[in-house]
CSV table of C-alpha atoms and ligand atoms in Angstrom, one decimal:
chain,number,residue,atom,x,y,z
A,198,UNK,CA,95.7,89.2,105.9
A,199,UNK,CA,92.5,91.3,106.5
A,200,UNK,CA,91.9,94.0,103.9
A,201,UNK,CA,89.7,96.5,105.8
A,202,UNK,CA,89.8,100.1,104.6
A,203,UNK,CA,92.5,101.1,107.1
A,204,UNK,CA,94.5,97.9,106.9
A,205,UNK,CA,98.2,97.9,105.7
A,206,UNK,CA,97.0,96.1,102.6
A,207,UNK,CA,94.5,98.7,101.7
A,208,UNK,CA,97.1,101.5,102.4
A,209,UNK,CA,99.6,99.7,100.2
A,210,UNK,CA,97.0,99.2,97.4
A,211,UNK,CA,96.1,103.0,97.5
A,212,UNK,CA,99.8,103.9,97.2
A,213,UNK,CA,100.5,101.5,94.4
A,214,UNK,CA,97.4,102.6,92.5
A,215,UNK,CA,98.8,106.1,92.5
A,216,UNK,CA,102.3,105.2,91.4
A,217,UNK,CA,103.5,106.0,87.9
A,218,UNK,CA,107.1,104.8,88.2
A,219,UNK,CA,106.8,102.0,90.8
A,220,UNK,CA,109.7,99.6,91.1
A,221,UNK,CA,109.8,96.2,92.7
A,222,UNK,CA,112.9,95.0,94.6
A,223,UNK,CA,112.9,91.2,95.1
A,224,UNK,CA,114.9,88.7,97.0
A,225,UNK,CA,114.8,84.9,97.5
A,226,UNK,CA,111.5,85.0,99.4
A,227,UNK,CA,109.6,85.8,96.2
A,228,UNK,CA,110.6,82.3,95.0
A,229,UNK,CA,110.0,80.5,98.2
A,230,UNK,CA,106.6,79.3,97.2
A,231,UNK,CA,108.1,78.0,94.0
A,232,UNK,CA,110.0,75.5,96.2
A,233,UNK,CA,113.3,77.3,96.2
A,234,UNK,CA,114.8,77.6,99.7
A,235,UNK,CA,115.7,81.1,100.8
A,236,UNK,CA,119.2,81.8,102.2
A,237,UNK,CA,118.2,83.3,105.5
A,238,UNK,CA,115.0,83.1,107.5
A,239,UNK,CA,113.3,80.0,108.7
A,240,UNK,CA,115.0,76.9,107.2
A,241,UNK,CA,117.3,79.1,105.0
A,242,UNK,CA,120.2,77.6,103.1
A,243,UNK,CA,122.7,79.3,105.4
A,244,UNK,CA,121.3,77.5,108.4
A,245,UNK,CA,122.7,74.3,106.7
A,246,UNK,CA,125.8,75.5,104.8
A,247,UNK,CA,128.5,78.0,105.5
A,248,UNK,CA,128.1,80.9,103.0
A,249,UNK,CA,131.9,81.5,103.0
A,250,UNK,CA,132.7,77.9,102.0
A,251,UNK,CA,129.8,77.6,99.5
A,252,UNK,CA,129.2,81.0,98.0
A,253,UNK,CA,132.3,83.2,98.3
A,254,UNK,CA,135.1,83.6,95.8
A,255,UNK,CA,137.7,82.8,98.4
A,256,UNK,CA,135.9,79.5,99.3
A,257,UNK,CA,135.4,78.6,95.7
A,258,UNK,CA,139.1,79.1,94.8
A,259,UNK,CA,140.1,77.0,97.8
A,260,UNK,CA,137.8,74.1,97.0
A,261,UNK,CA,135.3,74.4,94.1
A,262,UNK,CA,133.9,70.9,94.8
A,263,UNK,CA,132.2,72.2,98.0
A,264,UNK,CA,130.3,74.8,95.9
A,265,UNK,CA,129.4,72.3,93.2
A,266,UNK,CA,128.0,69.7,95.6
A,267,UNK,CA,125.4,72.2,96.9
A,268,UNK,CA,124.8,73.9,93.6
A,269,UNK,CA,124.2,70.6,91.8
A,270,UNK,CA,121.0,70.0,93.8
A,271,UNK,CA,119.9,73.6,93.9
A,272,UNK,CA,120.1,73.8,90.1
A,273,UNK,CA,117.8,70.8,89.8
A,274,UNK,CA,115.3,72.7,92.0
A,275,UNK,CA,115.6,75.8,89.9
A,276,UNK,CA,115.0,73.7,86.8
A,277,UNK,CA,111.9,72.2,88.3
A,278,UNK,CA,110.5,75.4,89.8
A,279,UNK,CA,107.6,77.3,88.2
A,280,UNK,CA,106.7,80.9,88.7
A,281,UNK,CA,104.3,81.3,91.6
A,282,UNK,CA,101.4,83.7,92.1
A,283,UNK,CA,103.8,86.3,93.5
A,284,UNK,CA,105.9,86.4,90.3
A,285,UNK,CA,102.7,86.4,88.2
A,286,UNK,CA,101.2,89.3,90.2
A,287,UNK,CA,104.4,91.3,89.7
A,288,UNK,CA,104.3,90.7,86.0
A,289,UNK,CA,100.7,91.7,85.9
A,290,UNK,CA,101.4,94.9,87.8
A,291,UNK,CA,104.1,95.8,85.2
A,292,UNK,CA,101.7,95.0,82.4
A,293,UNK,CA,99.0,97.2,83.9
A,294,UNK,CA,101.5,100.1,84.3
A,295,UNK,CA,101.8,100.2,88.1
A,296,UNK,CA,105.3,98.9,88.1
A,297,UNK,CA,108.0,99.9,85.5
A,298,UNK,CA,110.7,97.5,86.5
A,299,UNK,CA,111.9,94.7,88.8
A,300,UNK,CA,115.3,94.8,90.4
A,301,UNK,CA,116.1,91.3,91.7
A,302,UNK,CA,118.8,89.6,93.7
A,303,UNK,CA,117.6,86.2,92.4
A,304,UNK,CA,119.3,84.2,89.8
A,305,UNK,CA,116.5,81.7,89.2
A,306,UNK,CA,115.0,83.4,86.1
A,307,UNK,CA,111.4,83.0,87.4
A,308,UNK,CA,110.5,86.7,86.9
A,309,UNK,CA,111.3,86.4,83.2
A,310,UNK,CA,109.3,83.1,83.0
A,311,UNK,CA,106.4,84.8,84.7
A,312,UNK,CA,106.3,87.5,82.0
A,313,UNK,CA,108.0,90.4,83.6
A,314,UNK,CA,109.8,92.4,80.9
A,315,UNK,CA,112.1,95.0,82.5
A,316,UNK,CA,114.2,93.0,84.9
A,317,UNK,CA,117.5,94.0,86.4
A,318,UNK,CA,119.4,91.0,87.7
A,319,UNK,CA,121.8,92.3,90.4
A,320,UNK,CA,123.4,89.0,91.2
A,321,UNK,CA,123.7,87.7,87.6
A,322,UNK,CA,122.0,84.7,86.0
A,323,UNK,CA,123.1,81.2,86.4
A,324,UNK,CA,122.7,79.9,82.8
A,325,UNK,CA,126.3,79.9,81.9
A,326,UNK,CA,129.6,78.7,83.4
A,327,UNK,CA,133.0,80.4,82.9
A,328,UNK,CA,136.5,79.0,83.4
A,329,UNK,CA,138.4,81.4,85.7
A,330,UNK,CA,141.7,80.2,84.1
A,331,UNK,CA,141.1,80.5,80.4
A,332,UNK,CA,137.8,82.5,80.2
A,333,UNK,CA,136.0,80.0,78.0
A,334,UNK,CA,132.3,79.6,78.7
A,335,UNK,CA,129.7,76.8,78.3
A,336,UNK,CA,126.0,76.4,79.2
A,337,UNK,CA,125.3,75.4,82.8
A,338,UNK,CA,123.2,72.6,81.5
A,339,UNK,CA,126.2,70.9,79.9
A,340,UNK,CA,128.3,71.2,83.1
A,341,UNK,CA,125.4,70.0,85.1
A,342,UNK,CA,125.2,66.8,83.0
A,343,UNK,CA,128.7,65.7,84.0
A,344,UNK,CA,128.6,66.5,87.7
A,345,UNK,CA,127.6,63.0,88.6
A,346,UNK,CA,131.0,61.7,87.4
A,347,UNK,CA,133.2,64.8,87.6
A,348,UNK,CA,133.4,66.9,90.8
A,349,UNK,CA,134.5,69.6,90.5
A,350,UNK,CA,133.8,69.9,86.8
A,351,UNK,CA,136.8,70.6,84.7
A,352,UNK,CA,137.2,73.1,81.8
A,353,UNK,CA,136.8,71.3,78.5
A,354,UNK,CA,139.4,73.7,76.9
A,355,UNK,CA,142.2,74.0,79.4
A,356,UNK,CA,141.4,71.4,82.1
A,357,UNK,CA,141.2,74.1,84.8
A,358,UNK,CA,139.2,73.2,87.9
A,359,UNK,CA,137.7,76.6,88.6
A,360,UNK,CA,134.5,76.6,86.4
A,361,UNK,CA,132.2,79.2,88.0
A,362,UNK,CA,128.6,80.0,87.1
A,363,UNK,CA,127.9,83.6,86.0
A,364,UNK,CA,126.3,84.5,89.3
A,365,UNK,CA,127.8,86.9,91.9
A,366,UNK,CA,129.7,85.3,94.8
A,367,UNK,CA,130.5,87.0,98.1
A,368,UNK,CA,133.8,88.9,97.5
A,369,UNK,CA,132.9,89.8,93.9
A,370,UNK,CA,131.6,93.0,92.4
A,371,UNK,CA,128.1,93.3,91.0
A,372,UNK,CA,127.7,93.5,87.2
A,373,UNK,CA,128.3,97.2,86.6
A,374,UNK,CA,125.5,97.8,84.2
A,375,UNK,CA,122.9,96.1,86.4
A,376,UNK,CA,124.1,98.0,89.5
A,377,UNK,CA,123.9,101.4,87.7
A,378,UNK,CA,120.5,100.6,86.3
A,379,UNK,CA,119.3,99.6,89.8
A,380,UNK,CA,120.7,102.8,91.3
A,381,UNK,CA,118.9,104.8,88.6
A,382,UNK,CA,115.6,103.0,89.2
A,383,UNK,CA,115.8,103.3,93.0
A,384,UNK,CA,116.7,107.0,92.7
A,385,UNK,CA,113.9,107.9,90.3
A,386,UNK,CA,111.0,105.6,91.2
A,387,UNK,CA,107.9,107.0,92.9
A,388,UNK,CA,107.3,103.9,94.9
A,389,UNK,CA,109.4,100.9,95.9
A,390,UNK,CA,107.8,97.5,96.6
A,391,UNK,CA,110.2,95.3,98.4
A,392,UNK,CA,109.3,91.6,98.3
A,393,UNK,CA,111.0,88.6,100.1
A,394,UNK,CA,114.4,90.1,100.9
A,395,UNK,CA,116.1,90.0,104.3
A,396,UNK,CA,117.7,93.3,103.3
A,397,UNK,CA,121.0,92.3,104.7
A,398,UNK,CA,123.4,91.9,101.8
A,399,UNK,CA,125.1,95.0,100.4
A,400,UNK,CA,125.2,96.7,98.1
A,401,UNK,CA,121.8,95.5,97.0
A,402,UNK,CA,120.3,96.1,100.5
A,403,UNK,CA,121.4,99.8,100.3
A,404,UNK,CA,119.1,100.5,97.3
A,405,UNK,CA,115.9,101.0,99.3
A,406,UNK,CA,117.6,103.8,101.1
A,407,UNK,CA,117.8,105.8,97.9
A,408,UNK,CA,114.0,105.7,97.7
A,409,UNK,CA,113.5,106.3,101.5
A,410,UNK,CA,115.7,109.3,101.5
A,411,UNK,CA,113.6,110.9,98.8
A,412,UNK,CA,110.4,110.2,100.8
A,413,UNK,CA,108.7,108.0,98.2
A,414,UNK,CA,106.4,105.3,99.5
A,415,UNK,CA,108.1,102.1,100.4
A,416,UNK,CA,106.1,98.9,100.9
A,417,UNK,CA,107.5,95.6,102.3
A,418,UNK,CA,106.1,92.1,101.8
A,419,UNK,CA,107.7,89.5,104.0
A,420,UNK,CA,106.5,87.0,106.6
A,421,UNK,CA,109.4,87.9,108.9
A,422,UNK,CA,110.6,91.3,110.1
A,423,UNK,CA,113.2,93.2,108.1
A,424,UNK,CA,115.6,96.0,109.2
A,425,UNK,CA,113.5,98.6,107.3
A,426,UNK,CA,110.0,97.8,108.7
A,427,UNK,CA,110.0,100.9,110.9
A,428,UNK,CA,110.8,103.2,108.0
A,429,UNK,CA,108.3,101.6,105.5
A,430,UNK,CA,104.9,103.1,104.7
A,431,UNK,CA,103.2,99.7,104.8
A,432,UNK,CA,104.5,96.3,106.0
A,433,UNK,CA,102.5,93.4,104.7
A,434,UNK,CA,103.4,90.5,106.8
A,435,UNK,CA,102.9,87.1,105.1
A,436,UNK,CA,103.8,85.0,102.1
A,437,UNK,CA,104.2,86.9,98.9
A,438,UNK,CA,102.2,84.3,96.9
A,439,UNK,CA,99.2,85.2,99.0
A,440,UNK,CA,99.7,88.9,99.5
A,441,UNK,CA,100.7,90.1,96.0
A,442,UNK,CA,97.7,88.7,94.1
A,443,UNK,CA,95.4,90.3,96.7
A,444,UNK,CA,97.3,93.6,96.4
A,445,UNK,CA,97.0,93.4,92.6
A,446,UNK,CA,93.3,92.7,93.0
A,447,UNK,CA,92.8,95.8,95.2
A,448,UNK,CA,94.9,98.0,92.9
A,449,UNK,CA,92.9,96.8,89.8
A,450,UNK,CA,89.6,97.3,91.7
A,451,UNK,CA,90.6,100.9,92.6
A,452,UNK,CA,90.1,101.7,88.9
A,453,UNK,CA,90.2,105.4,88.3
A,454,UNK,CA,93.5,106.1,90.0
A,455,UNK,CA,95.2,103.6,87.7
A,456,UNK,CA,97.9,105.1,85.4
A,457,UNK,CA,96.9,105.8,81.9
A,458,UNK,CA,99.1,103.7,79.6
B,585,OAD,P1,117.4,86.0,102.1
B,585,OAD,O1,117.4,84.5,102.1
B,585,OAD,O2,118.4,86.7,102.8
B,585,OAD,O3,116.0,86.5,102.6
B,585,OAD,C1,114.8,85.9,102.2
B,585,OAD,C2,113.7,86.6,102.8
B,585,OAD,O4,112.5,86.1,102.3
B,585,OAD,C3,113.6,86.4,104.4
B,585,OAD,O5,113.5,87.7,105.0
B,585,OAD,C4,112.4,85.6,104.6
B,585,OAD,O6,111.7,85.9,105.7
B,585,OAD,C5,111.5,86.0,103.4
B,585,OAD,N1,110.6,85.0,102.9
B,585,OAD,C6,110.5,83.7,103.2
B,585,OAD,N2,109.4,83.1,102.6
B,585,OAD,C7,108.7,84.1,102.0
B,585,OAD,C8,107.5,84.2,101.2
B,585,OAD,N3,106.8,83.1,101.0
B,585,OAD,N4,107.2,85.4,100.7
B,585,OAD,C9,107.9,86.5,101.0
B,585,OAD,N5,109.1,86.5,101.7
B,585,OAD,C10,109.5,85.3,102.2
B,585,OAD,O7,117.3,86.4,100.5
B,585,OAD,P2,117.9,87.8,99.9
B,585,OAD,O8,117.5,88.9,100.7
B,585,OAD,O9,117.5,87.7,98.5
B,585,OAD,O10,123.6,86.3,97.5
B,585,OAD,O11,119.4,87.5,100.0
B,585,OAD,C11,120.3,88.3,99.4
B,585,OAD,C12,121.5,87.6,98.9
B,585,OAD,O12,122.1,86.8,100.0
B,585,OAD,C13,121.2,86.5,97.8
B,585,OAD,O13,121.1,87.1,96.6
B,585,OAD,C14,122.4,85.6,97.9
B,585,OAD,C15,122.4,85.5,99.4
B,585,OAD,O14,123.5,85.0,100.1
B,585,OAD,C16,124.7,85.6,97.1
B,585,OAD,O15,124.7,84.4,97.1
B,585,OAD,C17,125.8,86.5,96.7
């Protein structure tokens, strides 16, 4: 993407350089360049699988094996994935004081591994698995290890067949603490940087509206159009792994408007 003085990239860098309480809001697209397939958009997971069967509470209760068949392979991909330059740039923008937090819809843990510190995980984190019958929990890695011979996996304590990872499915509420932290951040930030989200899944997708209604700058990084493009202050069209490092470089180069830590 060209970075002339009047380009969207230059505009975005100026706005970000002036932010004191910037917040990033990320979706699956930020991890696309780590090899993790997005849900929507070109080649997305939901073009191959039905989200109601594979990621809703109702579908899971009806037949947990359908979920586990898809999740078994996706978990392997998560385990192999490394943070990409987009995750690293977001962590660096937090370290340099331009961002104060990341609100993410992702459950892959890559923001943490990239070094981001203040992370709000709206859709949970997939490291543990809970039995919906007796409530006992075990690490996902242990359940994963028996998936080749046991599908769906069974609870080691009660034999129940509804072992569910601690991620949010369609039809479930978001973790209350994470949702209220995200609302607080979107309602008080002085800039919102949206990266790699189709902005179609509520309630997460309603958060940007809290920033837009207060008139704070909203920046969007995505190779495909989003429903908020017409209301954003800058739309940076392209892969986050290319755009965010360049944005960070321009913000850093802008020097004297950087926040004092
Ligand atoms: P989506 O899969 O809906 O959207 C991903 C977005 O990332 C799309 O708009 C793509 O165009 C964009 N994208 C693709 N490659 C990119 C790249 N290299 N850089 C930047 N953007 C890129 O993901 P989310 O908006 O996160 O929930 O989806 C929200 C929720 O829907 C997920 O958390 C998940 C899903 O179903 C549940 O499973 C409950």
